[in-house]
Coordinates of C-alpha atoms in Angstrom, one line a residue:
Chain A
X1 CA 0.0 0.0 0.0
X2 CA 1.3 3.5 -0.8
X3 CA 1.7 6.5 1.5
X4 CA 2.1 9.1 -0.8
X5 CA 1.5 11.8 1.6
X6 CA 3.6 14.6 3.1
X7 CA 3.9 12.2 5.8
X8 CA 3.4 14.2 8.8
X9 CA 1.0 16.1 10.7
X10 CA 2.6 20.0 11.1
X11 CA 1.1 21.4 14.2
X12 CA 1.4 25.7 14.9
X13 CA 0.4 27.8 17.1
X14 CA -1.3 31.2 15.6
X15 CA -2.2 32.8 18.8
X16 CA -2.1 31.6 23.0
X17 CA -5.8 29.8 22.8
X18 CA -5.1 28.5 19.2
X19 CA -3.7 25.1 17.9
X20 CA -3.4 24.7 14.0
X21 CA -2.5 21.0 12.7
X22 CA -2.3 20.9 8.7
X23 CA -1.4 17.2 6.5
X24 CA -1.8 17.2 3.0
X25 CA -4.0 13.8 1.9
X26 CA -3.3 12.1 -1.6
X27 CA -6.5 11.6 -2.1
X28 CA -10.0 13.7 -3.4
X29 CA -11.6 15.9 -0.4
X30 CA -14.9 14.3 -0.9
X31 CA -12.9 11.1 0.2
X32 CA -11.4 12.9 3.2
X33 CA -14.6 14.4 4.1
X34 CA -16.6 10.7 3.6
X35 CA -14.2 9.3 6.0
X36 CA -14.1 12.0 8.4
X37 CA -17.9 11.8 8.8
X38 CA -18.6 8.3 8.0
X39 CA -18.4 5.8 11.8
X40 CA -17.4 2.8 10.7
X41 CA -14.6 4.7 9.1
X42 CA -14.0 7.0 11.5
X43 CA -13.4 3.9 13.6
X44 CA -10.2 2.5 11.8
X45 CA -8.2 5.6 11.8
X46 CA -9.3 7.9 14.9
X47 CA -7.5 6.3 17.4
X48 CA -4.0 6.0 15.3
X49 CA -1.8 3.5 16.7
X50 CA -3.0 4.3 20.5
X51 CA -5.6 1.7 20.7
X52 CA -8.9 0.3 20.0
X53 CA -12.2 2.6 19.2
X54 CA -15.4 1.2 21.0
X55 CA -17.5 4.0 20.2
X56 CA -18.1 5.8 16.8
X57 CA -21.3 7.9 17.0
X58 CA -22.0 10.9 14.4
X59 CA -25.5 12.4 14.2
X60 CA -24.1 14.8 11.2
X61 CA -26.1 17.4 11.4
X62 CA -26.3 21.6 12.7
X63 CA -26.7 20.7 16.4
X64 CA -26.7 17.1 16.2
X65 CA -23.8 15.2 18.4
X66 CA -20.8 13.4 17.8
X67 CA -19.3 10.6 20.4
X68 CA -15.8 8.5 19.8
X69 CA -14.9 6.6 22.5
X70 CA -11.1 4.5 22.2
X71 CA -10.1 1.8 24.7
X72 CA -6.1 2.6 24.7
X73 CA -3.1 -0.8 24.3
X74 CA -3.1 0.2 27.9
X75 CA -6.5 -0.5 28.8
X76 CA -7.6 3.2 29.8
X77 CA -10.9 4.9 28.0
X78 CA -11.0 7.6 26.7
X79 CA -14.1 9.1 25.4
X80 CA -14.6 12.7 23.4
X81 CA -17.9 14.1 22.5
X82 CA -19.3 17.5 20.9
X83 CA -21.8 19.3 18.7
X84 CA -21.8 20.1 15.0
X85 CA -22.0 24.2 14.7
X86 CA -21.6 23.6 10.8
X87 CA -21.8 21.3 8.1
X88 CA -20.4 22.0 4.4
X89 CA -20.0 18.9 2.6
X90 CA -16.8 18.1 1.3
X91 CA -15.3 21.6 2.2
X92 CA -16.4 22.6 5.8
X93 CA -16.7 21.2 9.6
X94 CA -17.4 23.0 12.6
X95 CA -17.7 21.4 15.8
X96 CA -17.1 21.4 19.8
X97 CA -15.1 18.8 21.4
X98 CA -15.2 17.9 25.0
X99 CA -12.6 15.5 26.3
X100 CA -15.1 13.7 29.3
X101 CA -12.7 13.1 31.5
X102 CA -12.6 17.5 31.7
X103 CA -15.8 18.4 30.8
X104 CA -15.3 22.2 31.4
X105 CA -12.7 22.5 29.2
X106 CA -14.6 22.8 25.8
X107 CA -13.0 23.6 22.6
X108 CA -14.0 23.9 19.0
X109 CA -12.6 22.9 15.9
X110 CA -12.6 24.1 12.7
X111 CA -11.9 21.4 9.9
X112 CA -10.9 22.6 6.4
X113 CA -10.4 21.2 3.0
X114 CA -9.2 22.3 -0.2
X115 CA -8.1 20.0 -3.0
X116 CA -5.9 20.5 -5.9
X117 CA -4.9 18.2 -8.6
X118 CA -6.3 15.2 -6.9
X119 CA -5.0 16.0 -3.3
X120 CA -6.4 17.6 -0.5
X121 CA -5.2 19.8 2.3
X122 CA -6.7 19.7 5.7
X123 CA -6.6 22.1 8.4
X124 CA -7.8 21.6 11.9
X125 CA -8.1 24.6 13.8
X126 CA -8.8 24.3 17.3
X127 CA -9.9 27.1 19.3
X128 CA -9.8 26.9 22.9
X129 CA -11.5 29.0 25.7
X130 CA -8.1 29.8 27.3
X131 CA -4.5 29.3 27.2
X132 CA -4.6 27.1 30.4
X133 CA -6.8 24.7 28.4
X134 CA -4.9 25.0 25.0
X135 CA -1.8 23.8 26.9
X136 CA -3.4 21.3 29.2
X137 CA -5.0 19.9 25.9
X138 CA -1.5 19.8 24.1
X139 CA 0.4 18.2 26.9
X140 CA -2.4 15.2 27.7
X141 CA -2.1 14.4 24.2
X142 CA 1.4 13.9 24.9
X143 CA 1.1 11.6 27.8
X144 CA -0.6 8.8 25.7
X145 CA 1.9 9.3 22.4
X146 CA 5.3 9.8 24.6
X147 CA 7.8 7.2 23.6
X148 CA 7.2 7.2 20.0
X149 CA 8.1 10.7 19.1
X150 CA 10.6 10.8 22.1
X151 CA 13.8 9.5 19.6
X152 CA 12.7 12.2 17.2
X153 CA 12.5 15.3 19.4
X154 CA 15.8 13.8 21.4
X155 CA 17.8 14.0 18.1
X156 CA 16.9 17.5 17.7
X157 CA 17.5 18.6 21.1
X158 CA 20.9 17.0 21.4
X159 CA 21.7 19.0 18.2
X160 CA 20.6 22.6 19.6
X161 CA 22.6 21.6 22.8
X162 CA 25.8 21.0 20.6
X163 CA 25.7 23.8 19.0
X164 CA 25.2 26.2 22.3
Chain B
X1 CA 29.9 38.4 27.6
X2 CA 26.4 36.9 27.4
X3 CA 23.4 38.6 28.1
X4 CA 21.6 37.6 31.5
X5 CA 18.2 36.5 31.0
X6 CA 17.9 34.6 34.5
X7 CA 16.5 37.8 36.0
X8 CA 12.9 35.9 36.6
X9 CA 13.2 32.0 35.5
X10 CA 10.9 32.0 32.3
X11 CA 8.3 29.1 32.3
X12 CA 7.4 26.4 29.6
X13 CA 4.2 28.8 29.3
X14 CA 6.3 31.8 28.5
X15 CA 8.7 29.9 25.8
X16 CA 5.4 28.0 24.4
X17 CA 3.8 32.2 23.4
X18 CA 7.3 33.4 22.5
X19 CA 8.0 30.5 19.8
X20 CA 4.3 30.1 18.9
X21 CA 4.6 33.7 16.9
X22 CA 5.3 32.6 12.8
X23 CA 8.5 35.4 12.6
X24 CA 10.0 34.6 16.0
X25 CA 9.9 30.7 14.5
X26 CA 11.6 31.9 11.4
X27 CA 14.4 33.5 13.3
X28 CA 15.2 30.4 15.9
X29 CA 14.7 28.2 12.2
X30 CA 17.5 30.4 11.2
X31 CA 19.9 30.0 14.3
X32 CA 19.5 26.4 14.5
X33 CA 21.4 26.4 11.2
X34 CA 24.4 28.3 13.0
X35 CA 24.6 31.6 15.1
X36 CA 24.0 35.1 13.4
X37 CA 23.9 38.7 14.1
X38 CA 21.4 40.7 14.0
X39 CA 21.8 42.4 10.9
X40 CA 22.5 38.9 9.2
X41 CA 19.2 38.2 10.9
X42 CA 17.1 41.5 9.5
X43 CA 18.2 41.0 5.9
X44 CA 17.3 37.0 5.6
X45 CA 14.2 37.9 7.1
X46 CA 13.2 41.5 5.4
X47 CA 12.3 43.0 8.9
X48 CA 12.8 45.7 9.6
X49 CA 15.7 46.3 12.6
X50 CA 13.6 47.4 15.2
X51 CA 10.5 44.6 14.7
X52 CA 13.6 41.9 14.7
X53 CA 15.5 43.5 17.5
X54 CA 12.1 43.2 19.3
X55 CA 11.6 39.6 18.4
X56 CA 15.0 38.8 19.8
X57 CA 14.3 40.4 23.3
X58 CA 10.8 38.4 23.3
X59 CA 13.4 35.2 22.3
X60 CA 16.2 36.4 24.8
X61 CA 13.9 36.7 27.8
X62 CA 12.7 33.6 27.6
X63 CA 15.8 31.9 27.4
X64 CA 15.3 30.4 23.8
X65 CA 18.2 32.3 22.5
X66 CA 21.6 33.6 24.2
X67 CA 24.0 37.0 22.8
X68 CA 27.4 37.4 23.0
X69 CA 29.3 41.0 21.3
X70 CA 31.6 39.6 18.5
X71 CA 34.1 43.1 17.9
X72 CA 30.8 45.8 17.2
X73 CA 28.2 42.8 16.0
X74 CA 25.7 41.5 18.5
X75 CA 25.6 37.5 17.8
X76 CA 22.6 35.4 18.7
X77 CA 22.7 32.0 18.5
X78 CA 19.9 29.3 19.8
X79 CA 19.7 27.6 23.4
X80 CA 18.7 24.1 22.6
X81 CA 18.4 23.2 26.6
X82 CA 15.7 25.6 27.0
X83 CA 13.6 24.9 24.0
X84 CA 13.5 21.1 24.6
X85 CA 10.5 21.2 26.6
X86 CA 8.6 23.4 24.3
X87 CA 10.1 21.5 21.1
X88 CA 9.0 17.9 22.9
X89 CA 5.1 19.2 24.1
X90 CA 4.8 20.2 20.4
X91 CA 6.3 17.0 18.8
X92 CA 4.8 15.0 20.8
X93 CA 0.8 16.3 20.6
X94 CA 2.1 16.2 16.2
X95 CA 3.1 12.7 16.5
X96 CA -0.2 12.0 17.7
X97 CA -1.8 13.5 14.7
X98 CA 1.0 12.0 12.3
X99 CA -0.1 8.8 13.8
X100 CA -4.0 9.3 13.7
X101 CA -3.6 10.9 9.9
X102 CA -1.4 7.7 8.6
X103 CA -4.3 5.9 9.4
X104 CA -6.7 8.1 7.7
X105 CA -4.2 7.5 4.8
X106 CA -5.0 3.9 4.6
X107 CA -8.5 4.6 4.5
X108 CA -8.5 6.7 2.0
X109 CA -6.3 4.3 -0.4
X110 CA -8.9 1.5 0.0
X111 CA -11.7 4.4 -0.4
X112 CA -9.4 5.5 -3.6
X113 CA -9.2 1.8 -4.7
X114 CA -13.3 1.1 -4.4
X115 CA -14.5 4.3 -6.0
X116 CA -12.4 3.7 -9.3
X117 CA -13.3 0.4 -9.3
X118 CA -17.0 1.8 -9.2
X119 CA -16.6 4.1 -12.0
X120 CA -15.3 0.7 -14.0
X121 CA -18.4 -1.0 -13.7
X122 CA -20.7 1.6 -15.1

């Protein structure tokens, strides 16, 4: 099977509450769209690597809900739900996320797509109530992913520290 | 001599907003390819010298960068030790994405695969 993608996920940060994750897909938008809406797709690619999904619900419509829960290698759950704010098929996705285990800490994303010769860019904007909760929601992702991107950043860091 | 930025101990919150801003990336991009000064700095980036000179005090105060005089020329270069924890809280929280996304990729193959096979039949 090929991957031929840009490969990674770029994450940014445009202001203190934002979080901006862009990938480029080498496939249609209507594709991307169809499996970012669809549940039983949803369910094979949501939880990455990190585990299992045991919950894939999508009621896709303005104000309907959306639930995934994942059952991680380690045997924790973790379950997300939100609202849909706006649906433009194929092009546009706006919905709140709450991570259940903080359930005051809402957040909404923004999901773009623009395709070009056959391939489609994706932007995920997520905008977050405050910084406390933008950075809270960046370093529990990390928790879960930790070892795997640990050689990576190491290499990098060991690099900078050489050259100081 | 280098410039003291210890006055008040800058916290991963602090570095996270001062590299988070898309010029202040462009310049520590820059230095992690080998130390500069600052008017090295202001013509690769087509800043002006006082917006640049402003980005590295923002950079300088929290640590992600360190001075030294060089003759006249003021000479920044990075400080890898404290952008670590910023660089790993970023990586990390992308490499869950990258991982999530690869995934998606796989789907969308098979979706790729089934739709022309579709068009085929009709």
């Amino acid at each position: 099977m090929t991957h031929a993608t840009s490969g990674t996920a770029v994450v940014t940060l445009p202001s203190d509450t934002q979080v901006l994750i862009t990938r480029e897909f080498n496939a249609p938008r209507h594709l991307v769209y169809k499996a970012y809406t669809t549940p039983e797709l949803v369910r094979r690619w949501w939880a990455g690597r990190r585990g299992q999904m045991t919950v894939a619900e999508i009621d896709l419509r303005v104000g309907g809900m959306w639930r995934f829960v994942m059952t991680s290698s380690e045997g924790m759950e973790v379950a997300f739900h939100g609202t849909y704010r706006e649906i433009v098929p194929d092009e546009r996705l706006v919905h709140t996320e709450v991570y259940e285990a903080m359930p005051d800490a809402e957040v909404l994303n923004t999901i773009t797509l623009a395709e070009a010769d056959g391939r489609t860019t994706m932007t995920v904007l997520v905008d977050c109530p405050t910084q406390e909760i933008r950075d809270g929601m960046m370093a529990s992702g990390m928790e879960v992913g930790m070892q795997e991107a640990y050689d990576l950043i190491e290499q990098i860091a060991i690099e900078l520290a050489e050259q100081a | 001599m280098y410039a003291r930025h210890v006055a008040r101990a800058a916290t991963t919150a602090d570095t996270f907003n001062a590299v988070a801003e898309p010029r202040r990336r462009e310049i520590l991009d820059l230095l992690a390819t080998g130390e500069r000064a600052v008017n090295e700095l202001v013509d690769a980036l087509a800043l002006a010298q006082p917006q640049v000179s402003k980005h590295l005090r923002v950079l300088r105060e929290v640590g992600a960068v360190d001075v030294h005089q060089d003759g006249r020329r003021r000479v920044y270069r990075l400080n890898g030790h404290a952008l670590k924890p910023i660089h790993d809280w970023v990586k990390r929280y992308e490499q869950t994405w990258t991982e999530r996304l690869e995934a998606l990729d796989d789907v969308l193959e098979e979706l790729k695969q089934k739709e022309t096979g579709d068009d085929a039949r009709d």
